[in-house]
PDB file of C-alpha atoms and ligand atoms in Angstrom:
ATOM      1  CA  MET A 386      15.309  16.981 -38.132  1.00 47.00           C
ATOM      2  CA  SER A 387      13.682  14.922 -35.366  1.00 50.00           C
ATOM      3  CA  ALA A 388      13.659  16.144 -31.752  1.00 48.00           C
ATOM      4  CA  ALA A 389      15.940  13.240 -30.825  1.00 48.00           C
ATOM      5  CA  ALA A 390      18.510  14.230 -33.451  1.00 46.00           C
ATOM      6  CA  LYS A 391      18.415  17.861 -32.265  1.00 47.00           C
ATOM      7  CA  GLU A 392      18.897  16.812 -28.653  1.00 50.00           C
ATOM      8  CA  ASN A 393      21.610  14.423 -29.847  1.00 56.00           C
ATOM      9  CA  THR A 394      20.072  11.753 -27.659  1.00 87.00           C
ATOM     10  CA  VAL A 395      17.520   9.024 -28.150  1.00 97.00           C
ATOM     11  CA  PRO A 396      15.172   7.919 -25.371  1.00 98.00           C
ATOM     12  CA  ILE A 397      15.150   4.312 -24.247  1.00 98.00           C
ATOM     13  CA  ILE A 398      11.863   2.439 -23.849  1.00 98.00           C
ATOM     14  CA  LEU A 399      11.542  -0.883 -22.045  1.00 98.00           C
ATOM     15  CA  VAL A 400       8.957  -3.161 -23.639  1.00 99.00           C
ATOM     16  CA  ALA A 401       7.859  -6.272 -21.737  1.00 98.00           C
ATOM     17  CA  ALA A 402       4.963  -8.544 -20.902  1.00 98.00           C
ATOM     18  CA  VAL A 403       5.007  -9.170 -17.159  1.00 98.00           C
ATOM     19  CA  ALA A 404       2.879 -11.515 -15.071  1.00 98.00           C
ATOM     20  CA  GLU A 405       1.447 -10.366 -11.754  1.00 98.00           C
ATOM     21  CA  ASN A 406       4.238 -12.291  -9.975  1.00 98.00           C
ATOM     22  CA  GLY A 407       6.937 -10.592 -12.068  1.00 98.00           C
ATOM     23  CA  VAL A 408       7.572 -13.591 -14.338  1.00 98.00           C
ATOM     24  CA  ILE A 409       8.523 -12.833 -17.950  1.00 98.00           C
ATOM     25  CA  GLY A 410       9.859 -16.202 -19.105  1.00 98.00           C
ATOM     26  CA  ARG A 411      10.144 -19.916 -18.491  1.00 98.00           C
ATOM     27  CA  ASP A 412      12.767 -22.319 -19.889  1.00 97.00           C
ATOM     28  CA  ASN A 413      13.834 -19.836 -22.566  1.00 96.00           C
ATOM     29  CA  GLY A 414      10.313 -19.298 -23.791  1.00 97.00           C
ATOM     30  CA  LEU A 415       7.181 -17.414 -22.828  1.00 98.00           C
ATOM     31  CA  PRO A 416       4.842 -19.019 -20.283  1.00 98.00           C
ATOM     32  CA  TRP A 417       1.792 -17.957 -22.297  1.00 98.00           C
ATOM     33  CA  ARG A 418       0.347 -17.484 -25.742  1.00 98.00           C
ATOM     34  CA  LEU A 419      -0.986 -13.954 -26.189  1.00 98.00           C
ATOM     35  CA  LYS A 420      -1.694 -13.022 -29.778  1.00 98.00           C
ATOM     36  CA  SER A 421      -3.070  -9.585 -28.821  1.00 98.00           C
ATOM     37  CA  ASP A 422       0.156  -8.758 -27.037  1.00 98.00           C
ATOM     38  CA  MET A 423       2.276  -9.914 -29.970  1.00 98.00           C
ATOM     39  CA  GLN A 424       0.405  -7.443 -32.180  1.00 98.00           C
ATOM     40  CA  TYR A 425       0.833  -4.707 -29.569  1.00 98.00           C
ATOM     41  CA  PHE A 426       4.562  -5.488 -29.258  1.00 98.00           C
ATOM     42  CA  ARG A 427       4.910  -5.235 -33.040  1.00 98.00           C
ATOM     43  CA  ALA A 428       3.137  -1.863 -33.135  1.00 98.00           C
ATOM     44  CA  VAL A 429       5.122  -0.407 -30.218  1.00 98.00           C
ATOM     45  CA  THR A 430       8.523  -1.520 -31.514  1.00 98.00           C
ATOM     46  CA  MET A 431       8.116  -1.150 -35.300  1.00 98.00           C
ATOM     47  CA  GLY A 432      10.841   1.026 -36.833  1.00 98.00           C
ATOM     48  CA  LYS A 433      12.819   1.252 -33.601  1.00 98.00           C
ATOM     49  CA  PRO A 434      16.178  -0.415 -33.015  1.00 98.00           C
ATOM     50  CA  LEU A 435      15.748  -3.378 -30.662  1.00 98.00           C
ATOM     51  CA  VAL A 436      18.296  -4.276 -28.001  1.00 98.00           C
ATOM     52  CA  MET A 437      18.011  -7.776 -26.576  1.00 98.00           C
ATOM     53  CA  GLY A 438      20.002 -10.428 -24.718  1.00 98.00           C
ATOM     54  CA  ARG A 439      21.278 -13.444 -26.592  1.00 98.00           C
ATOM     55  CA  LYS A 440      18.758 -15.816 -24.964  1.00 98.00           C
ATOM     56  CA  THR A 441      15.841 -13.587 -25.887  1.00 98.00           C
ATOM     57  CA  PHE A 442      17.080 -13.569 -29.479  1.00 98.00           C
ATOM     58  CA  GLU A 443      17.390 -17.374 -29.484  1.00 97.00           C
ATOM     59  CA  SER A 444      13.873 -17.696 -28.042  1.00 97.00           C
ATOM     60  CA  ILE A 445      12.468 -15.512 -30.840  1.00 97.00           C
ATOM     61  CA  GLY A 446      14.526 -17.546 -33.305  1.00 97.00           C
ATOM     62  CA  LYS A 447      15.004 -14.954 -36.046  1.00 98.00           C
ATOM     63  CA  PRO A 448      15.510 -11.210 -36.524  1.00 98.00           C
ATOM     64  CA  LEU A 449      12.283  -9.222 -36.236  1.00 98.00           C
ATOM     65  CA  LYS A 450      11.376  -7.490 -39.471  1.00 97.00           C
ATOM     66  CA  GLY A 451      11.274  -3.717 -39.920  1.00 97.00           C
ATOM     67  CA  ARG A 452      13.567  -3.185 -36.935  1.00 98.00           C
ATOM     68  CA  SER A 453      17.346  -3.352 -36.434  1.00 98.00           C
ATOM     69  CA  ASN A 454      18.064  -6.285 -34.129  1.00 98.00           C
ATOM     70  CA  ILE A 455      20.979  -5.672 -31.752  1.00 98.00           C
ATOM     71  CA  VAL A 456      21.926  -8.748 -29.724  1.00 98.00           C
ATOM     72  CA  VAL A 457      24.132  -8.543 -26.635  1.00 98.00           C
ATOM     73  CA  THR A 458      26.383 -11.513 -25.918  1.00 98.00           C
ATOM     74  CA  ARG A 459      29.779 -12.162 -24.330  1.00 98.00           C
ATOM     75  CA  ASP A 460      30.381 -14.857 -26.938  1.00 98.00           C
ATOM     76  CA  ARG A 461      32.933 -13.450 -29.398  1.00 98.00           C
ATOM     77  CA  ALA A 462      32.045 -16.150 -31.927  1.00 98.00           C
ATOM     78  CA  PHE A 463      28.315 -15.350 -31.977  1.00 98.00           C
ATOM     79  CA  ALA A 464      27.067 -14.257 -35.399  1.00 98.00           C
ATOM     80  CA  ARG A 465      23.661 -14.521 -37.048  1.00 97.00           C
ATOM     81  CA  ALA A 466      22.374 -13.226 -40.367  1.00 97.00           C
ATOM     82  CA  GLY A 467      20.442  -9.991 -40.034  1.00 97.00           C
ATOM     83  CA  VAL A 468      21.709  -9.247 -36.525  1.00 98.00           C
ATOM     84  CA  ILE A 469      24.065  -6.598 -35.130  1.00 98.00           C
ATOM     85  CA  VAL A 470      26.147  -8.167 -32.347  1.00 98.00           C
ATOM     86  CA  ALA A 471      27.413  -6.149 -29.355  1.00 98.00           C
ATOM     87  CA  HIS A 472      29.647  -7.554 -26.631  1.00 98.00           C
ATOM     88  CA  ASP A 473      28.526  -5.215 -23.892  1.00 98.00           C
ATOM     89  CA  LEU A 474      25.563  -3.038 -23.116  1.00 97.00           C
ATOM     90  CA  VAL A 475      27.331   0.279 -23.700  1.00 97.00           C
ATOM     91  CA  ARG A 476      28.256  -0.756 -27.238  1.00 98.00           C
ATOM     92  CA  ALA A 477      24.749  -2.111 -27.843  1.00 98.00           C
ATOM     93  CA  LEU A 478      23.185   1.216 -26.837  1.00 98.00           C
ATOM     94  CA  GLU A 479      25.699   3.149 -28.963  1.00 98.00           C
ATOM     95  CA  ALA A 480      24.824   1.024 -31.980  1.00 98.00           C
ATOM     96  CA  ALA A 481      21.119   1.484 -31.276  1.00 98.00           C
ATOM     97  CA  ARG A 482      21.473   5.234 -30.918  1.00 98.00           C
ATOM     98  CA  GLY A 483      23.387   5.540 -34.208  1.00 97.00           C
ATOM     99  CA  ASP A 484      20.780   3.403 -35.925  1.00 97.00           C
ATOM    100  CA  ALA A 485      17.890   5.472 -34.507  1.00 98.00           C
ATOM    101  CA  LEU A 486      19.483   8.768 -35.577  1.00 97.00           C
ATOM    102  CA  ARG A 487      20.181   7.450 -39.097  1.00 96.00           C
ATOM    103  CA  ARG A 488      16.645   6.149 -39.538  1.00 96.00           C
ATOM    104  CA  GLY A 489      14.799   8.905 -37.688  1.00 96.00           C
ATOM    105  CA  ALA A 490      13.450   6.482 -35.057  1.00 98.00           C
ATOM    106  CA  ASP A 491      12.073   8.225 -31.977  1.00 97.00           C
ATOM    107  CA  ALA A 492      13.352   5.698 -29.417  1.00 98.00           C
ATOM    108  CA  ILE A 493      15.433   2.598 -28.692  1.00 98.00           C
ATOM    109  CA  ALA A 494      13.389  -0.398 -27.516  1.00 98.00           C
ATOM    110  CA  VAL A 495      15.017  -2.706 -24.964  1.00 98.00           C
ATOM    111  CA  ILE A 496      13.079  -5.977 -25.120  1.00 98.00           C
ATOM    112  CA  GLY A 497      14.736  -8.164 -22.481  1.00 97.00           C
ATOM    113  CA  GLY A 498      15.578 -10.292 -20.730  1.00 96.00           C
ATOM    114  CA  THR A 499      16.166  -9.843 -17.021  1.00 98.00           C
ATOM    115  CA  GLU A 500      19.721  -8.492 -16.960  1.00 96.00           C
ATOM    116  CA  LEU A 501      19.096  -6.037 -19.782  1.00 98.00           C
ATOM    117  CA  PHE A 502      15.911  -4.779 -18.130  1.00 98.00           C
ATOM    118  CA  GLU A 503      17.749  -4.388 -14.804  1.00 98.00           C
ATOM    119  CA  ARG A 504      20.660  -2.526 -16.342  1.00 97.00           C
ATOM    120  CA  THR A 505      18.639  -0.239 -18.621  1.00 98.00           C
ATOM    121  CA  MET A 506      15.738   0.618 -16.302  1.00 98.00           C
ATOM    122  CA  PRO A 507      17.800   3.402 -14.647  1.00 97.00           C
ATOM    123  CA  LEU A 508      18.500   4.848 -18.123  1.00 97.00           C
ATOM    124  CA  ALA A 509      15.015   4.494 -19.581  1.00 98.00           C
ATOM    125  CA  ARG A 510      12.542   7.299 -20.219  1.00 97.00           C
ATOM    126  CA  ARG A 511       9.460   5.123 -20.656  1.00 98.00           C
ATOM    127  CA  MET A 512       8.174   1.566 -20.147  1.00 98.00           C
ATOM    128  CA  ALA A 513       5.446  -0.029 -22.255  1.00 98.00           C
ATOM    129  CA  LEU A 514       4.375  -2.972 -20.123  1.00 98.00           C
ATOM    130  CA  THR A 515       1.723  -5.549 -20.723  1.00 98.00           C
ATOM    131  CA  TRP A 516       0.503  -6.820 -17.384  1.00 98.00           C
ATOM    132  CA  VAL A 517      -0.541 -10.433 -17.799  1.00 98.00           C
ATOM    133  CA  HIS A 518      -3.284 -11.393 -15.350  1.00 98.00           C
ATOM    134  CA  ALA A 519      -1.753 -14.683 -14.251  1.00 98.00           C
ATOM    135  CA  GLU A 520       0.864 -16.039 -11.857  1.00 98.00           C
ATOM    136  CA  PRO A 521       2.731 -18.631 -13.929  1.00 98.00           C
ATOM    137  CA  GLU A 522       5.861 -20.459 -12.846  1.00 98.00           C
ATOM    138  CA  GLY A 523       8.980 -19.107 -14.460  1.00 98.00           C
ATOM    139  CA  ASN A 524      12.690 -18.435 -14.178  1.00 98.00           C
ATOM    140  CA  ALA A 525      13.077 -15.001 -15.789  1.00 98.00           C
ATOM    141  CA  TYR A 526      11.714 -11.943 -14.005  1.00 98.00           C
ATOM    142  CA  PHE A 527      11.108  -8.245 -14.591  1.00 98.00           C
ATOM    143  CA  PRO A 528      12.839  -5.966 -12.058  1.00 98.00           C
ATOM    144  CA  LYS A 529      10.842  -4.223  -9.327  1.00 98.00           C
ATOM    145  CA  ILE A 530       9.229  -0.960 -10.380  1.00 98.00           C
ATOM    146  CA  ASP A 531       9.868   1.919  -7.981  1.00 97.00           C
ATOM    147  CA  PRO A 532       6.641   3.980  -7.739  1.00 96.00           C
ATOM    148  CA  GLN A 533       8.719   7.021  -6.712  1.00 96.00           C
ATOM    149  CA  VAL A 534      10.476   6.862 -10.074  1.00 97.00           C
ATOM    150  CA  TRP A 535       7.793   5.639 -12.476  1.00 98.00           C
ATOM    151  CA  CYS A 536       4.432   7.333 -13.110  1.00 98.00           C
ATOM    152  CA  GLU A 537       1.622   5.558 -14.884  1.00 98.00           C
ATOM    153  CA  VAL A 538       0.517   7.718 -17.840  1.00 98.00           C
ATOM    154  CA  GLU A 539      -1.740   5.372 -19.813  1.00 98.00           C
ATOM    155  CA  ARG A 540      -3.748   2.211 -19.115  1.00 98.00           C
ATOM    156  CA  HIS A 541      -5.894   0.096 -21.407  1.00 97.00           C
ATOM    157  CA  SER A 542      -7.424  -3.366 -20.917  1.00 97.00           C
ATOM    158  CA  PRO A 543      -8.398  -4.843 -24.296  1.00 96.00           C
ATOM    159  CA  PRO A 544     -11.045  -7.568 -24.477  1.00 96.00           C
ATOM    160  CA  LYS A 545      -9.486 -11.039 -24.125  1.00 96.00           C
ATOM    161  CA  GLY A 546      -8.962 -12.444 -27.627  1.00 96.00           C
ATOM    162  CA  ALA A 547      -9.634 -16.054 -28.675  1.00 97.00           C
ATOM    163  CA  ASP A 548      -5.859 -16.608 -28.976  1.00 97.00           C
ATOM    164  CA  ASP A 549      -4.993 -15.092 -25.604  1.00 98.00           C
ATOM    165  CA  ASP A 550      -4.381 -17.447 -22.673  1.00 98.00           C
ATOM    166  CA  TYR A 551      -5.034 -14.695 -20.105  1.00 98.00           C
ATOM    167  CA  GLY A 552      -6.475 -11.219 -19.768  1.00 98.00           C
ATOM    168  CA  ILE A 553      -3.985  -8.374 -20.182  1.00 98.00           C
ATOM    169  CA  THR A 554      -3.656  -4.667 -19.411  1.00 98.00           C
ATOM    170  CA  TYR A 555      -1.328  -2.345 -21.298  1.00 98.00           C
ATOM    171  CA  VAL A 556       0.247   0.221 -18.978  1.00 98.00           C
ATOM    172  CA  THR A 557       2.662   2.947 -20.059  1.00 98.00           C
ATOM    173  CA  TYR A 558       4.973   4.430 -17.426  1.00 98.00           C
ATOM    174  CA  GLU A 559       7.135   7.515 -17.667  1.00 98.00           C
ATOM    175  CA  ARG A 560      10.067   8.484 -15.538  1.00 97.00           C
ATOM    176  CA  ALA A 561       8.957  11.090 -13.029  1.00 93.00           C
ATOM    177  CA  GLY A 562      10.043  14.527 -14.197  1.00 83.00           C
ATOM    178  CA  ALA A 563      10.778  13.368 -17.775  1.00 75.00           C
ATOM    179  CA  ALA A 564       9.841  16.028 -20.311  1.00 60.00           C
TER     180      ALA A 564
HETATM  181  N1  NAP B 846       7.783 -11.474 -21.350  1.00 61.09           N
HETATM  182  C1  NAP B 846       8.668 -10.701 -21.974  1.00 61.09           C
HETATM  183  O1  NAP B 846       8.388  -9.529 -22.299  1.00 61.09           O
HETATM  184  C2  NAP B 846      10.018 -11.237 -22.299  1.00 61.09           C
HETATM  185  C3  NAP B 846      10.962 -10.424 -22.948  1.00 61.09           C
HETATM  186  C4  NAP B 846      12.227 -10.956 -23.214  1.00 61.09           C
HETATM  187  C5  NAP B 846      12.534 -12.249 -22.836  1.00 61.09           C
HETATM  188  N2  NAP B 846      11.586 -13.001 -22.220  1.00 61.09           N
HETATM  189  C6  NAP B 846      11.895 -14.348 -21.738  1.00 61.09           C
HETATM  190  O2  NAP B 846      12.995 -14.230 -20.864  1.00 61.09           O
HETATM  191  C7  NAP B 846      13.854 -15.347 -21.051  1.00 61.09           C
HETATM  192  C8  NAP B 846      15.195 -14.878 -21.579  1.00 61.09           C
HETATM  193  O3  NAP B 846      15.698 -13.868 -20.726  1.00 61.09           O
HETATM  194  P1  NAP B 846      16.987 -14.077 -19.828  1.00 61.09           P
HETATM  195  O4  NAP B 846      16.978 -13.008 -18.821  1.00 61.09           O
HETATM  196  O5  NAP B 846      17.041 -15.494 -19.383  1.00 61.09           O
HETATM  197  O6  NAP B 846      18.161 -13.893 -20.882  1.00 61.09           O
HETATM  198  P2  NAP B 846      18.570 -12.680 -21.858  1.00 61.09           P
HETATM  199  O7  NAP B 846      18.757 -11.419 -21.093  1.00 61.09           O
HETATM  200  O8  NAP B 846      17.696 -12.619 -23.034  1.00 61.09           O
HETATM  201  O9  NAP B 846      19.971 -13.212 -22.365  1.00 61.09           O
HETATM  202  C9  NAP B 846      20.999 -13.376 -21.420  1.00 61.09           C
HETATM  203  C10 NAP B 846      22.276 -13.384 -22.208  1.00 61.09           C
HETATM  204  O10 NAP B 846      22.484 -12.104 -22.814  1.00 61.09           O
HETATM  205  C11 NAP B 846      23.874 -11.800 -22.793  1.00 61.09           C
HETATM  206  N3  NAP B 846      24.061 -10.643 -21.933  1.00 61.09           N
HETATM  207  C12 NAP B 846      23.210 -10.154 -20.979  1.00 61.09           C
HETATM  208  N4  NAP B 846      23.736  -9.053 -20.421  1.00 61.09           N
HETATM  209  C13 NAP B 846      24.926  -8.846 -21.037  1.00 61.09           C
HETATM  210  C14 NAP B 846      25.935  -7.848 -20.912  1.00 61.09           C
HETATM  211  N5  NAP B 846      25.826  -6.842 -20.008  1.00 61.09           N
HETATM  212  N6  NAP B 846      27.041  -7.941 -21.683  1.00 61.09           N
HETATM  213  C15 NAP B 846      27.172  -8.934 -22.590  1.00 61.09           C
HETATM  214  N7  NAP B 846      26.238  -9.902 -22.764  1.00 61.09           N
HETATM  215  C16 NAP B 846      25.135  -9.845 -21.999  1.00 61.09           C
HETATM  216  C17 NAP B 846      24.568 -13.046 -22.294  1.00 61.09           C
HETATM  217  O11 NAP B 846      24.718 -13.847 -23.457  1.00 61.09           O
HETATM  218  P3  NAP B 846      25.837 -14.996 -23.633  1.00 61.09           P
HETATM  219  O12 NAP B 846      25.454 -16.092 -22.681  1.00 61.09           O
HETATM  220  O13 NAP B 846      25.715 -15.384 -25.064  1.00 61.09           O
HETATM  221  O14 NAP B 846      27.141 -14.341 -23.319  1.00 61.09           O
HETATM  222  C18 NAP B 846      23.522 -13.643 -21.370  1.00 61.09           C
HETATM  223  O15 NAP B 846      23.681 -15.028 -21.115  1.00 61.09           O
HETATM  224  C19 NAP B 846      13.142 -16.269 -22.013  1.00 61.09           C
HETATM  225  O16 NAP B 846      12.322 -17.139 -21.277  1.00 61.09           O
HETATM  226  C20 NAP B 846      12.317 -15.303 -22.834  1.00 61.09           C
HETATM  227  O17 NAP B 846      11.194 -15.942 -23.424  1.00 61.09           O
HETATM  228  C21 NAP B 846      10.345 -12.518 -21.951  1.00 61.09           C
END
């Protein structure tokens, strides 16, 4: 039995690519092309249930393979093949937790956008952020990170790939005092 199943809880991880000015999105898309980060995102989230807002799902365009896709929307008519729909965040996290316990996943990944990051940051155990070394214009933002709450535990700057618009640094944060 996994540690999460024994504890009867599943940690929440926030996964995001964030520009130096806090921007995460522009006009329902990403303001950059970063192949290295897409590969990193895949590795970090693989096997974990994903919780995302409806606009983030639409911007991705299809369910991500190898992961349960839980989409939060207030639209009672919303339905898409391969997607679990939740009409509020509490139900989305319940569905994600059940899915993680059934599949032996070690965490729930919240992947955006702004409102979901804001609402789940107080609940999260860890954040896997990709800092994008740019200040693009945008209209979706990551919430402020309180340094009293979040400790940096890992940092890695990969070489800039040919298909990366900007340099990036992967930084993992853990909630202060989290076991
Ligand atoms: N850089 C990154 O890591 C990253 C990650 C994710 C997204 N993005 C970008 O961010 C943008 C999208 O993010 P966004 O913040 O605009 O939108 P979003 O959070 O993806 O979606 C917002 C929608 O989610 C639903 N929703 C949110 N909170 C809810 C709640 N508590 N209860 C029920 N439904 C809820 C609502 O859907 P309905 O309107 O259907 O009711 C709301 O309009 C895009 O540009 C995307 O590319 C970037």
